[in-house]
Short mmCIF file of C-alpha atoms and ligand atoms in Angstrom, two decimals:
data_model
loop_
_atom_site.label_atom_id
_atom_site.label_comp_id
_atom_site.label_asym_id
_atom_site.label_seq_id
_atom_site.Cartn_x
_atom_site.Cartn_y
_atom_site.Cartn_z
CA MET A 1 -70.83 15.54 71.89
CA TYR A 2 -71.02 11.66 70.72
CA LYS A 3 -69.52 9.36 68.46
CA ILE A 4 -71.01 5.80 67.10
CA LEU A 5 -67.64 4.89 67.38
CA HIS A 6 -69.99 0.58 65.03
CA ILE A 7 -72.87 0.22 63.64
CA GLU A 8 -74.53 -2.12 62.26
CA GLN A 9 -78.01 -3.00 60.18
CA LEU A 10 -79.59 -5.83 62.51
CA VAL A 11 -82.55 -6.68 60.25
CA PRO A 12 -84.11 -4.02 57.56
CA SER A 13 -85.56 -1.55 59.96
CA ILE A 14 -83.79 -2.76 63.14
CA HIS A 15 -80.15 -1.62 63.60
CA LEU A 16 -77.06 -1.62 66.59
CA PHE A 17 -74.94 2.50 67.22
CA LYS A 18 -72.31 1.54 69.88
CA VAL A 19 -71.48 5.40 70.81
CA GLU A 20 -68.80 6.77 72.95
CA ALA A 21 -70.30 7.80 75.77
CA PRO A 22 -67.71 6.85 78.92
CA GLU A 23 -69.92 8.29 81.70
CA VAL A 24 -72.82 7.03 81.01
CA ALA A 25 -71.70 3.70 80.45
CA LYS A 26 -69.66 3.97 83.84
CA LYS A 27 -73.13 3.64 85.72
CA ALA A 28 -75.65 1.99 83.43
CA GLN A 29 -78.48 -1.11 84.58
CA ALA A 30 -79.93 -3.13 83.09
CA GLY A 31 -83.84 -1.68 81.91
CA GLN A 32 -82.50 1.79 82.03
CA PHE A 33 -82.52 4.01 79.64
CA VAL A 34 -81.13 7.26 77.54
CA VAL A 35 -82.64 10.23 75.99
CA VAL A 36 -81.07 10.76 72.44
CA ARG A 37 -80.88 14.10 70.89
CA LEU A 38 -79.03 14.40 66.71
CA ASP A 39 -78.45 18.11 66.85
CA GLU A 40 -79.47 21.10 68.14
CA THR A 41 -83.41 21.34 66.99
CA GLY A 42 -84.43 17.25 67.44
CA GLU A 43 -86.26 15.75 68.99
CA ARG A 44 -85.06 14.31 71.95
CA ILE A 45 -86.42 10.37 71.96
CA PRO A 46 -85.87 7.52 74.43
CA LEU A 47 -84.19 4.44 73.36
CA THR A 48 -83.00 1.45 75.95
CA PHE A 49 -79.37 0.07 77.01
CA ALA A 50 -78.56 -2.44 75.76
CA ASP A 51 -75.15 -3.06 75.72
CA TRP A 52 -72.30 -0.96 77.54
CA ASP A 53 -69.15 -1.64 78.02
CA ALA A 54 -67.11 0.07 81.69
CA LYS A 55 -64.16 0.25 81.23
CA GLU A 56 -63.82 1.12 76.90
CA GLY A 57 -66.94 3.80 77.62
CA THR A 58 -68.68 2.70 75.43
CA VAL A 59 -73.41 1.96 75.07
CA THR A 60 -74.55 -0.16 72.86
CA ILE A 61 -78.45 0.93 71.56
CA ILE A 62 -80.87 -1.16 69.33
CA PHE A 63 -83.50 1.35 67.39
CA MET A 64 -86.33 0.37 64.71
CA GLU A 65 -86.90 2.97 62.10
CA VAL A 66 -90.96 3.75 62.96
CA GLY A 67 -90.92 7.96 62.87
CA THR A 68 -89.19 10.73 61.24
CA THR A 69 -86.11 10.61 64.15
CA THR A 70 -84.93 7.05 64.09
CA HIS A 71 -85.01 7.55 60.59
CA ARG A 72 -82.87 10.03 60.81
CA LEU A 73 -80.41 7.75 63.02
CA ALA A 74 -80.27 5.06 60.93
CA ARG A 75 -78.58 7.57 58.12
CA MET A 76 -76.41 7.97 60.40
CA LYS A 77 -72.46 7.42 60.03
CA ALA A 78 -69.89 6.26 62.22
CA GLY A 79 -67.04 8.53 63.37
CA ASP A 80 -70.48 11.03 62.73
CA TYR A 81 -71.67 13.00 66.32
CA ILE A 82 -74.42 12.77 68.07
CA ALA A 83 -75.51 15.85 70.30
CA ASP A 84 -77.10 14.74 73.15
CA PHE A 85 -76.92 11.52 74.97
CA VAL A 86 -77.74 11.41 78.46
CA GLY A 87 -78.58 9.16 80.86
CA PRO A 88 -78.94 6.67 82.87
CA LEU A 89 -82.49 7.69 82.81
CA GLY A 90 -84.87 5.52 84.95
CA VAL A 91 -85.44 2.60 87.11
CA PRO A 92 -83.65 0.24 86.66
CA THR A 93 -85.50 -3.67 86.61
CA HIS A 94 -85.33 -5.45 89.52
CA VAL A 95 -82.95 -8.31 90.43
CA GLU A 96 -82.72 -10.19 92.58
CA LYS A 97 -83.00 -14.73 92.77
CA PHE A 98 -86.62 -15.07 92.39
CA GLY A 99 -86.51 -19.62 91.73
CA THR A 100 -88.05 -19.54 87.27
CA VAL A 101 -88.20 -16.16 85.10
CA LEU A 102 -88.97 -16.55 82.63
CA CYS A 103 -88.66 -13.79 80.34
CA VAL A 104 -90.24 -13.43 77.15
CA ALA A 105 -89.22 -10.72 74.08
CA GLY A 106 -91.02 -9.40 71.27
CA GLY A 107 -89.08 -7.49 68.31
CA VAL A 108 -86.94 -4.32 69.60
CA GLY A 109 -87.17 -5.95 72.79
CA VAL A 110 -84.89 -8.92 72.11
CA ALA A 111 -82.71 -5.94 72.61
CA PRO A 112 -83.53 -4.80 76.61
CA VAL A 113 -83.87 -8.26 77.88
CA VAL A 114 -80.48 -10.16 76.91
CA PRO A 115 -79.54 -7.37 80.03
CA ILE A 116 -82.32 -8.54 81.91
CA ALA A 117 -82.29 -11.98 81.12
CA ARG A 118 -77.95 -12.04 81.13
CA ALA A 119 -78.48 -10.24 85.22
CA LEU A 120 -80.96 -12.30 85.91
CA LYS A 121 -79.06 -15.63 85.67
CA GLN A 122 -75.23 -14.30 87.35
CA SER A 123 -78.21 -13.74 89.98
CA GLY A 124 -78.67 -17.81 90.37
CA ASN A 125 -82.28 -17.86 88.99
CA LYS A 126 -83.09 -19.94 85.95
CA VAL A 127 -83.73 -18.17 82.36
CA ILE A 128 -86.54 -19.30 79.90
CA THR A 129 -87.12 -16.62 77.78
CA ILE A 130 -89.52 -16.83 74.72
CA MET A 131 -88.15 -15.17 71.96
CA GLY A 132 -90.58 -13.77 69.31
CA ALA A 133 -90.66 -12.24 65.47
CA ARG A 134 -93.65 -11.27 63.00
CA SER A 135 -90.06 -13.71 60.51
CA LYS A 136 -87.29 -14.80 60.39
CA ASN A 137 -85.75 -11.30 59.16
CA LEU A 138 -86.85 -10.03 61.55
CA LEU A 139 -85.15 -11.79 64.32
CA PHE A 140 -81.31 -10.87 65.87
CA TRP A 141 -79.07 -11.92 68.67
CA GLU A 142 -80.15 -15.02 69.41
CA ASP A 143 -77.12 -16.05 69.60
CA ARG A 144 -77.52 -13.86 72.02
CA LEU A 145 -80.28 -13.90 74.10
CA ARG A 146 -79.45 -18.15 73.95
CA ASP A 147 -76.38 -17.62 75.63
CA ALA A 148 -78.20 -15.34 77.83
CA SER A 149 -80.91 -18.22 79.11
CA ASP A 150 -80.99 -22.00 80.52
CA LYS A 151 -84.15 -22.55 77.85
CA MET A 152 -84.74 -20.67 74.89
CA ILE A 153 -87.95 -20.80 72.45
CA VAL A 154 -87.74 -18.83 69.84
CA THR A 155 -91.29 -18.05 67.92
CA THR A 156 -92.42 -16.45 64.75
CA ASP A 157 -96.39 -15.59 63.64
CA ASP A 158 -95.77 -16.93 60.19
CA GLY A 159 -93.75 -19.94 60.88
CA SER A 160 -90.59 -19.83 58.87
CA TYR A 161 -87.93 -20.40 61.94
CA GLY A 162 -89.19 -21.06 65.69
CA ARG A 163 -92.16 -22.37 66.23
CA LYS A 164 -95.24 -21.20 64.57
CA ALA A 165 -97.18 -19.22 67.01
CA LEU A 166 -97.12 -15.99 68.38
CA VAL A 167 -94.92 -15.88 72.53
CA THR A 168 -98.24 -16.19 74.48
CA GLU A 169 -99.21 -19.96 73.81
CA PRO A 170 -95.69 -20.70 74.56
CA LEU A 171 -96.59 -18.40 77.55
CA LYS A 172 -99.34 -20.09 78.98
CA GLU A 173 -97.89 -23.57 78.23
CA LEU A 174 -94.89 -23.15 80.15
CA LEU A 175 -97.35 -21.35 83.17
CA GLU A 176 -99.26 -24.75 83.16
CA GLY A 177 -97.00 -26.97 83.27
CA ALA A 178 -95.36 -28.57 85.82
CA GLU A 179 -92.81 -26.32 86.66
CA LYS A 180 -93.40 -23.52 89.01
CA ILE A 181 -92.99 -20.04 87.40
CA ASP A 182 -91.66 -17.35 89.88
CA ARG A 183 -91.62 -14.11 87.46
CA ILE A 184 -92.40 -12.44 84.19
CA ILE A 185 -90.26 -10.02 82.93
CA ALA A 186 -92.30 -8.91 78.67
CA ILE A 187 -90.89 -6.67 76.51
CA GLY A 188 -91.46 -6.20 73.14
CA PRO A 189 -95.08 -3.65 71.43
CA SER A 190 -97.47 -2.44 74.05
CA ILE A 191 -100.35 -4.59 72.17
CA MET A 192 -97.68 -8.18 72.50
CA MET A 193 -97.21 -6.26 76.39
CA LYS A 194 -101.11 -6.40 77.31
CA PHE A 195 -101.49 -10.07 76.00
CA CYS A 196 -98.74 -11.47 77.72
CA ALA A 197 -99.81 -9.12 81.16
CA ALA A 198 -103.50 -10.97 80.49
CA THR A 199 -102.24 -14.56 79.64
CA SER A 200 -100.85 -14.30 82.69
CA LYS A 201 -103.15 -12.73 85.59
CA PRO A 202 -104.75 -15.94 85.64
CA PHE A 203 -102.13 -18.02 87.18
CA GLY A 204 -100.50 -14.70 89.53
CA VAL A 205 -97.56 -14.86 88.21
CA LYS A 206 -96.09 -11.27 88.41
CA THR A 207 -95.29 -10.04 85.12
CA ILE A 208 -93.88 -6.48 84.84
CA VAL A 209 -93.42 -4.86 81.53
CA SER A 210 -91.11 -1.81 80.61
CA LEU A 211 -94.12 0.98 79.60
CA ASN A 212 -92.91 2.83 76.19
CA PRO A 213 -95.18 6.00 76.40
CA ILE A 214 -93.99 9.24 74.66
CA MET A 215 -90.80 11.26 76.54
CA VAL A 216 -90.20 14.03 75.98
CA ASP A 217 -87.93 15.11 79.05
CA GLY A 218 -87.23 11.86 81.10
CA THR A 219 -86.58 13.58 83.59
CA GLY A 220 -90.44 13.37 85.51
CA MET A 221 -90.61 17.50 84.74
CA CYS A 222 -93.41 18.05 81.47
CA GLY A 223 -95.33 15.07 82.53
CA CYS A 224 -95.80 13.76 79.01
CA CYS A 225 -95.01 10.37 80.05
CA ARG A 226 -97.51 9.79 82.55
CA VAL A 227 -99.50 6.69 82.54
CA ALA A 228 -101.77 4.43 85.17
CA VAL A 229 -100.81 1.48 86.72
CA GLY A 230 -102.98 0.37 89.79
CA GLY A 231 -105.68 2.89 89.46
CA VAL A 232 -102.44 5.59 90.66
CA THR A 233 -100.92 8.10 88.20
CA LYS A 234 -97.47 7.35 87.27
CA PHE A 235 -94.26 9.24 85.83
CA ALA A 236 -92.99 6.51 83.11
CA CYS A 237 -89.34 7.91 82.93
CA VAL A 238 -89.19 8.21 86.75
CA GLU A 239 -91.05 5.40 88.17
CA GLY A 240 -90.70 3.46 85.58
CA PRO A 241 -90.37 2.18 83.13
CA ASP A 242 -91.51 -1.27 84.41
CA PHE A 243 -94.23 -1.99 86.14
CA ASP A 244 -97.02 -4.02 86.67
CA GLY A 245 -98.05 -5.20 83.64
CA HIS A 246 -101.88 -6.76 85.64
CA GLN A 247 -101.86 -3.13 86.93
CA VAL A 248 -100.98 -1.30 83.85
CA ASP A 249 -104.70 1.01 82.52
CA TRP A 250 -103.36 -0.81 78.90
CA ASN A 251 -106.20 2.06 76.63
CA LEU A 252 -105.60 4.76 78.08
CA LEU A 253 -101.22 4.23 77.32
CA ALA A 254 -102.11 2.99 73.37
CA ALA A 255 -104.79 6.15 73.39
CA ARG A 256 -101.77 8.61 74.17
CA GLN A 257 -98.92 6.92 72.30
CA ARG A 258 -101.66 7.77 69.18
CA THR A 259 -101.65 11.91 70.07
CA TYR A 260 -99.74 12.78 67.75
CA THR A 261 -99.80 10.00 65.06
CA ALA A 262 -101.58 12.80 62.53
CA GLU A 263 -98.21 14.69 62.91
CA GLU A 264 -95.33 11.72 63.03
CA LYS A 265 -97.17 10.94 59.97
CA GLN A 266 -96.69 14.57 58.49
CA SER A 267 -93.79 14.84 60.00
CA LEU A 268 -91.49 11.69 57.81
CA GLU A 269 -93.51 13.10 54.84
CA GLN A 270 -91.96 15.88 54.91
CA TRP A 271 -88.30 14.94 56.13
CA ARG A 272 -88.79 12.21 52.92
CA CYS A 273 -89.71 15.32 50.45
CA GLN A 274 -86.54 16.83 51.66
CA CYS A 275 -84.17 14.37 51.29
CA GLY A 276 -85.41 13.71 47.95
CA GLU A 277 -86.31 10.29 49.79
CA GLN A 278 -89.77 8.24 48.29
CA LYS A 279 -92.16 8.15 49.90
C1 FAD B 301 -88.63 4.25 78.01
C2 FAD B 301 -88.38 4.24 76.24
C3 FAD B 301 -87.50 2.90 75.49
C4 FAD B 301 -87.42 2.88 74.45
N1 FAD B 301 -86.58 1.98 73.88
C5 FAD B 301 -86.39 1.88 73.02
C6 FAD B 301 -85.40 1.11 72.03
O1 FAD B 301 -84.39 0.92 72.72
N2 FAD B 301 -85.20 0.92 70.66
C7 FAD B 301 -86.87 1.29 70.28
O2 FAD B 301 -86.37 1.20 69.07
N3 FAD B 301 -87.17 2.07 70.56
C8 FAD B 301 -87.11 2.48 71.67
N4 FAD B 301 -88.41 2.84 72.49
C9 FAD B 301 -89.20 3.72 71.67
C10 FAD B 301 -88.91 4.76 70.87
O3 FAD B 301 -88.32 5.81 71.63
C11 FAD B 301 -89.72 5.97 69.45
O4 FAD B 301 -88.89 4.15 68.24
C12 FAD B 301 -88.80 6.67 68.74
O5 FAD B 301 -89.78 7.70 70.26
C13 FAD B 301 -89.45 7.38 67.50
O6 FAD B 301 -89.87 8.59 66.94
P1 FAD B 301 -89.29 9.15 65.62
O7 FAD B 301 -89.07 9.45 65.35
O8 FAD B 301 -88.80 8.25 64.31
O9 FAD B 301 -90.84 8.21 65.23
P2 FAD B 301 -92.16 9.38 65.62
O10 FAD B 301 -93.14 9.58 64.15
O11 FAD B 301 -92.50 10.40 65.45
O12 FAD B 301 -93.05 8.32 66.35
C14 FAD B 301 -93.59 6.68 66.44
C15 FAD B 301 -93.85 5.68 67.13
O13 FAD B 301 -93.03 6.49 68.21
C16 FAD B 301 -93.58 6.33 70.49
N5 FAD B 301 -92.89 7.81 69.83
C17 FAD B 301 -92.49 8.88 69.84
N6 FAD B 301 -92.19 9.62 70.00
C18 FAD B 301 -91.63 8.79 70.98
C19 FAD B 301 -90.52 8.77 72.10
N7 FAD B 301 -90.12 10.84 72.11
N8 FAD B 301 -90.55 8.98 73.30
C20 FAD B 301 -91.34 7.96 73.18
N9 FAD B 301 -91.64 7.50 72.15
C21 FAD B 301 -91.42 8.45 71.07
C22 FAD B 301 -94.95 7.13 69.12
O14 FAD B 301 -95.98 7.33 69.37
C23 FAD B 301 -95.25 6.58 68.02
O15 FAD B 301 -95.80 5.04 68.09
C24 FAD B 301 -88.23 3.28 74.18
C25 FAD B 301 -89.50 4.22 74.61
C26 FAD B 301 -89.37 4.79 75.44
C27 FAD B 301 -90.14 5.12 76.18
S1 FES B 302 -90.69 11.81 80.26
FE1 FES B 302 -91.74 14.69 80.99
S2 FES B 302 -91.93 13.63 82.91
FE2 FES B 302 -91.24 12.05 82.31
#
């Protein structure tokens, strides 16, 4: 059992949990994830490391409420216990001295980008970050990402804060600019990662994305997380979640992500009825 030590609601639907998990914290690396199961009958959901402290024995996760399990998780309290917290899983993000790295973080994607940007900076890279959200009230961890960056640009879709733009606009401008960009790391909703990869492709700058297919076991045995990259089938849980965005079959990923939409909707409605919440 894994004790929830600290909880913060960062923005209306995004929560931070600090969890006591010393064995996981000891081995955690940027870009990896845990598979969480709330109780004996719960489904298993993957969540990326937002932070960890090996000395303290804690791991920080940040999650967005989208369906039944994340809604149930959001209603847990500090002092409650999570049944399973399995990790670190997945291949850590490849970090070396590339030169200038552009990190693009969209929505809840800011959480995994912070430790990656920090590791890139520690390895001697110049780190430029673009952080985007739909609106000002959905932005979080701006200070942490700024600390991990040499330069940062903030965008909102509605112009309520920073520059009114999608993240792909400053991305394209930076690629067209005088400064050589050696690598791009884009993490956020699939649609954002798809368009970041489409934007950078004509410039030939390697663009790493962190894919979020549906996962079950997280250990390469169930096959649920399969994605096509460069025409080859990969299991995102053991060969990813990071892949070359120019090689990903985005349409197949989107189709597979929609596999259980009807069941997910029904499950959330049923859970809301059971616990007396309004639909
Ligand atoms: C490697 C990885 C890391 C992730 N890290 C984060 C993170 O740090 N923060 C965060 O908010 N979200 C993260 N996600 C997405 C998160 O796992 C899903 O939002 C969560 O599983 C939804 O569960 P649910 O029951 O609340 O919603 P559901 O109603 O079950 O599903 C809602 C959406 O989540 C997707 N989803 C459902 N079950 C899974 C599953 N088992 N695995 C993956 N996707 C699923 C569905 O395709 C659907 O689009 C990550 C996904 C992956 C693959
Ligand atoms: S989640 Fe089962 S093989 Fe990847």
